[in-house]
């Protein structure tokens, strides 16, 4: 028990701490950890968040050796999401406030290795969400159009509807959505998710069913010929990466009381292979041959054609900026720059 003299001595310190914690002060930018950061989205999101919150406040993680430029751009740590204690060490050491969980095996790759997909997409996510509960962290984990199935209304597909996915990737994302919602209601975890359509960027495709919409730009510039693995009239929702990154930042910054649900559809535009071919042909010569991959076509045929995203627009102001027509010239220039950079590196060695 403190004596009166000790209480008098500690009072100035208490007042100083209260002033430091005053709600009148500017809020401290969050410390963010990104898993799977060397994939299609991670580094672009890290760049955006570092510009907003500070270079040292965004920690990238993955299981691969990063390029030198990644190490120079900000903190990077090796992190295997199946190693729970290793993850916890990074979260505590860097005093993380929020996690963006990108690590996952995508649709086509997951079908080739179901056991690994279960480990990465379900066991790995369980490690992440449990640590976020323990340390009271905000968690964003993207879902996907693959979380729907052939019985789902396709045009439009609402937020709340029948979900019967036919891939292990989709099954694992439905598990993620439901477990995140359960942890929110049971433990008060600030869990947030958005169902991404196919994301189009200059990053080399990584095993998804919508990858043709990226590969077509590489083929248009390098060879002028594209072999498409989907049928020409297969309509799917898509989004340019800049809009995707803004959706994550926007949703993470939205005050919790303004969210009316834990998982939202987000959409930008939908198109078929034939439609994007016609748009690319406005800028560069391109021929196309349809060599349909049965596995990917079967997957794509079960997915939505158009996502209804009125709740995201209403609750947190979702407003994509890119249309198909606006995206195509941007992508052609981005891919051309990417290929030129790769050639410079090859020439050096």
Coordinates of C-alpha atoms in Angstrom, one line a residue, residues 150-345:
X150 CA -23.1 -22.3 -59.1
X151 CA -26.4 -21.9 -57.1
X152 CA -25.6 -18.3 -56.3
X153 CA -27.4 -15.6 -58.2
X154 CA -24.9 -14.4 -60.8
X155 CA -26.1 -11.0 -62.0
X156 CA -26.1 -9.3 -59.6
X157 CA -24.7 -11.3 -56.7
X158 CA -25.7 -9.6 -53.3
X159 CA -23.7 -9.5 -50.1
X160 CA -25.9 -12.0 -48.3
X161 CA -26.8 -15.0 -50.4
X162 CA -26.3 -18.7 -50.9
X163 CA -22.6 -19.7 -50.8
X164 CA -21.7 -23.1 -52.0
X165 CA -18.2 -22.8 -53.5
X166 CA -16.8 -25.8 -55.5
X167 CA -13.1 -25.1 -54.9
X168 CA -11.0 -25.5 -51.8
X169 CA -10.0 -21.9 -52.2
X170 CA -13.7 -20.8 -52.1
X171 CA -14.4 -23.2 -49.2
X172 CA -11.5 -21.8 -47.2
X173 CA -12.7 -18.2 -47.8
X174 CA -16.3 -19.0 -46.6
X175 CA -14.7 -20.5 -43.5
X176 CA -12.7 -17.3 -43.1
X177 CA -15.7 -15.0 -43.5
X178 CA -17.8 -17.0 -40.9
X179 CA -15.0 -17.4 -38.4
X180 CA -14.2 -13.7 -38.6
X181 CA -17.8 -12.8 -38.0
X182 CA -17.9 -15.3 -35.1
X183 CA -14.8 -13.8 -33.5
X184 CA -16.3 -10.3 -33.9
X185 CA -19.5 -11.3 -32.1
X186 CA -18.0 -13.6 -29.6
X187 CA -14.8 -11.8 -28.7
X188 CA -15.3 -8.2 -30.1
X189 CA -12.5 -8.7 -32.7
X190 CA -12.4 -5.9 -35.2
X191 CA -12.5 -8.2 -38.3
X192 CA -13.1 -6.8 -41.7
X193 CA -13.2 -8.4 -45.2
X194 CA -14.0 -7.4 -48.8
X195 CA -14.8 -9.9 -51.5
X196 CA -12.3 -9.0 -54.3
X197 CA -13.1 -9.6 -57.9
X198 CA -10.3 -10.6 -60.3
X199 CA -7.4 -8.1 -59.6
X200 CA -5.5 -6.7 -62.6
X201 CA -2.0 -5.5 -62.2
X202 CA 1.4 -5.5 -63.9
X203 CA 2.6 -8.3 -61.5
X204 CA 3.3 -11.6 -63.1
X205 CA 0.2 -13.9 -62.8
X206 CA 0.2 -16.3 -59.8
X207 CA -2.2 -19.2 -60.4
X208 CA -5.7 -17.6 -60.3
X209 CA -8.6 -18.3 -62.6
X210 CA -8.7 -14.6 -63.7
X211 CA -5.0 -14.5 -64.6
X212 CA -5.7 -14.4 -68.3
X213 CA -6.8 -10.7 -67.8
X214 CA -3.2 -9.9 -66.8
X215 CA -1.4 -12.3 -69.1
X216 CA -3.1 -10.8 -72.1
X217 CA -1.2 -7.5 -71.6
X218 CA 2.2 -9.3 -71.5
X219 CA 1.3 -11.3 -74.6
X220 CA 0.1 -8.2 -76.4
X221 CA 3.4 -6.4 -75.9
X222 CA 5.8 -9.4 -76.2
X223 CA 4.4 -11.6 -79.0
X224 CA 1.1 -10.0 -80.3
X225 CA -0.7 -13.3 -79.7
X226 CA -2.6 -14.5 -76.7
X227 CA -3.8 -18.0 -75.8
X228 CA -6.9 -17.7 -73.5
X229 CA -7.8 -20.5 -71.2
X230 CA -11.4 -19.3 -70.7
X231 CA -14.2 -19.3 -73.3
X232 CA -14.7 -15.9 -75.0
X233 CA -18.1 -15.2 -73.4
X234 CA -17.1 -16.0 -69.8
X235 CA -18.1 -12.8 -67.9
X236 CA -16.4 -12.2 -64.5
X237 CA -16.1 -9.2 -62.2
X238 CA -12.7 -7.4 -62.3
X239 CA -10.8 -4.5 -60.7
X240 CA -7.7 -2.5 -61.4
X241 CA -5.1 -2.8 -58.6
X242 CA -5.2 1.0 -57.7
X243 CA -8.9 0.7 -56.8
X244 CA -8.2 -2.5 -54.9
X245 CA -5.5 -0.9 -52.8
X246 CA -7.7 2.1 -52.0
X247 CA -10.5 -0.2 -51.0
X248 CA -8.3 -1.9 -48.3
X249 CA -7.0 1.5 -46.9
X250 CA -10.5 3.0 -47.0
X251 CA -12.1 0.0 -45.3
X252 CA -9.4 -0.2 -42.6
X253 CA -9.7 3.5 -41.8
X254 CA -13.5 3.5 -41.6
X255 CA -14.8 4.0 -38.0
X256 CA -16.0 0.7 -36.6
X257 CA -19.5 2.1 -35.8
X258 CA -20.1 2.8 -39.5
X259 CA -19.7 -0.8 -40.6
X260 CA -23.0 -2.7 -40.7
X261 CA -21.5 -6.0 -41.6
X262 CA -18.1 -7.8 -41.5
X263 CA -17.8 -8.8 -45.2
X264 CA -18.7 -6.7 -48.2
X265 CA -18.8 -7.2 -51.9
X266 CA -16.8 -4.6 -53.8
X267 CA -17.0 -4.2 -57.6
X268 CA -15.6 -2.0 -60.4
X269 CA -16.5 -3.6 -63.8
X270 CA -17.2 -6.9 -65.5
X271 CA -16.1 -8.2 -68.9
X272 CA -15.5 -11.3 -71.0
X273 CA -12.3 -12.3 -72.7
X274 CA -13.7 -11.2 -76.0
X275 CA -14.4 -7.8 -74.7
X276 CA -11.0 -7.2 -73.2
X277 CA -9.4 -8.5 -76.4
X278 CA -11.4 -5.9 -78.4
X279 CA -10.3 -3.1 -76.0
X280 CA -6.6 -4.1 -76.2
X281 CA -6.8 -4.2 -80.0
X282 CA -7.6 -0.5 -80.0
X283 CA -4.0 0.2 -78.9
X284 CA -1.8 -2.7 -80.2
X285 CA -2.1 -5.5 -82.8
X286 CA -3.3 -8.7 -81.1
X287 CA -4.5 -12.1 -82.2
X288 CA -6.2 -14.6 -79.8
X289 CA -6.7 -18.3 -79.7
X290 CA -9.1 -19.9 -77.2
X291 CA -7.5 -23.0 -75.7
X292 CA -9.9 -23.6 -72.9
X293 CA -8.5 -25.1 -69.7
X294 CA -11.3 -27.4 -68.3
X295 CA -10.4 -26.9 -64.7
X296 CA -10.3 -23.1 -64.8
X297 CA -13.4 -22.9 -67.0
X298 CA -15.3 -25.1 -64.6
X299 CA -14.3 -22.8 -61.7
X300 CA -15.1 -19.6 -63.6
X301 CA -18.5 -21.0 -64.6
X302 CA -19.5 -21.2 -60.9
X303 CA -18.6 -17.6 -60.1
X304 CA -20.6 -14.3 -60.2
X305 CA -20.8 -12.2 -63.3
X306 CA -21.6 -9.0 -61.5
X307 CA -21.1 -8.2 -57.8
X308 CA -23.7 -5.9 -56.1
X309 CA -21.7 -3.6 -53.8
X310 CA -24.3 -1.0 -52.7
X311 CA -23.6 -1.7 -49.0
X312 CA -19.9 -0.9 -49.3
X313 CA -20.8 2.3 -51.2
X314 CA -23.3 3.3 -48.5
X315 CA -21.4 2.3 -45.3
X316 CA -17.8 3.4 -46.1
X317 CA -17.9 5.3 -49.3
X318 CA -16.6 2.8 -51.8
X319 CA -16.2 4.5 -55.2
X320 CA -13.9 2.8 -57.8
X321 CA -12.2 5.1 -60.3
X322 CA -11.2 2.8 -63.1
X323 CA -13.4 1.4 -65.9
X324 CA -12.2 -1.2 -68.5
X325 CA -11.7 1.6 -71.0
X326 CA -9.6 3.6 -68.6
X327 CA -7.6 0.7 -67.3
X328 CA -6.4 -0.8 -70.6
X329 CA -4.0 2.0 -71.7
X330 CA -2.6 2.2 -68.1
X331 CA -1.9 -1.5 -68.0
X332 CA -0.2 -1.5 -71.4
X333 CA 2.1 1.2 -70.3
X334 CA 2.7 -0.5 -66.9
X335 CA 3.6 -3.8 -68.4
X336 CA 5.8 -2.2 -71.0
X337 CA 7.7 -0.5 -68.3
X338 CA 7.9 -3.7 -66.2
X339 CA 9.3 -5.7 -69.2
X340 CA 11.9 -3.0 -69.9
X341 CA 13.1 -3.0 -66.3
X342 CA 13.4 -6.8 -66.4
X343 CA 15.5 -6.6 -69.6
X344 CA 17.8 -4.0 -68.0
X345 CA 18.5 -6.4 -65.1

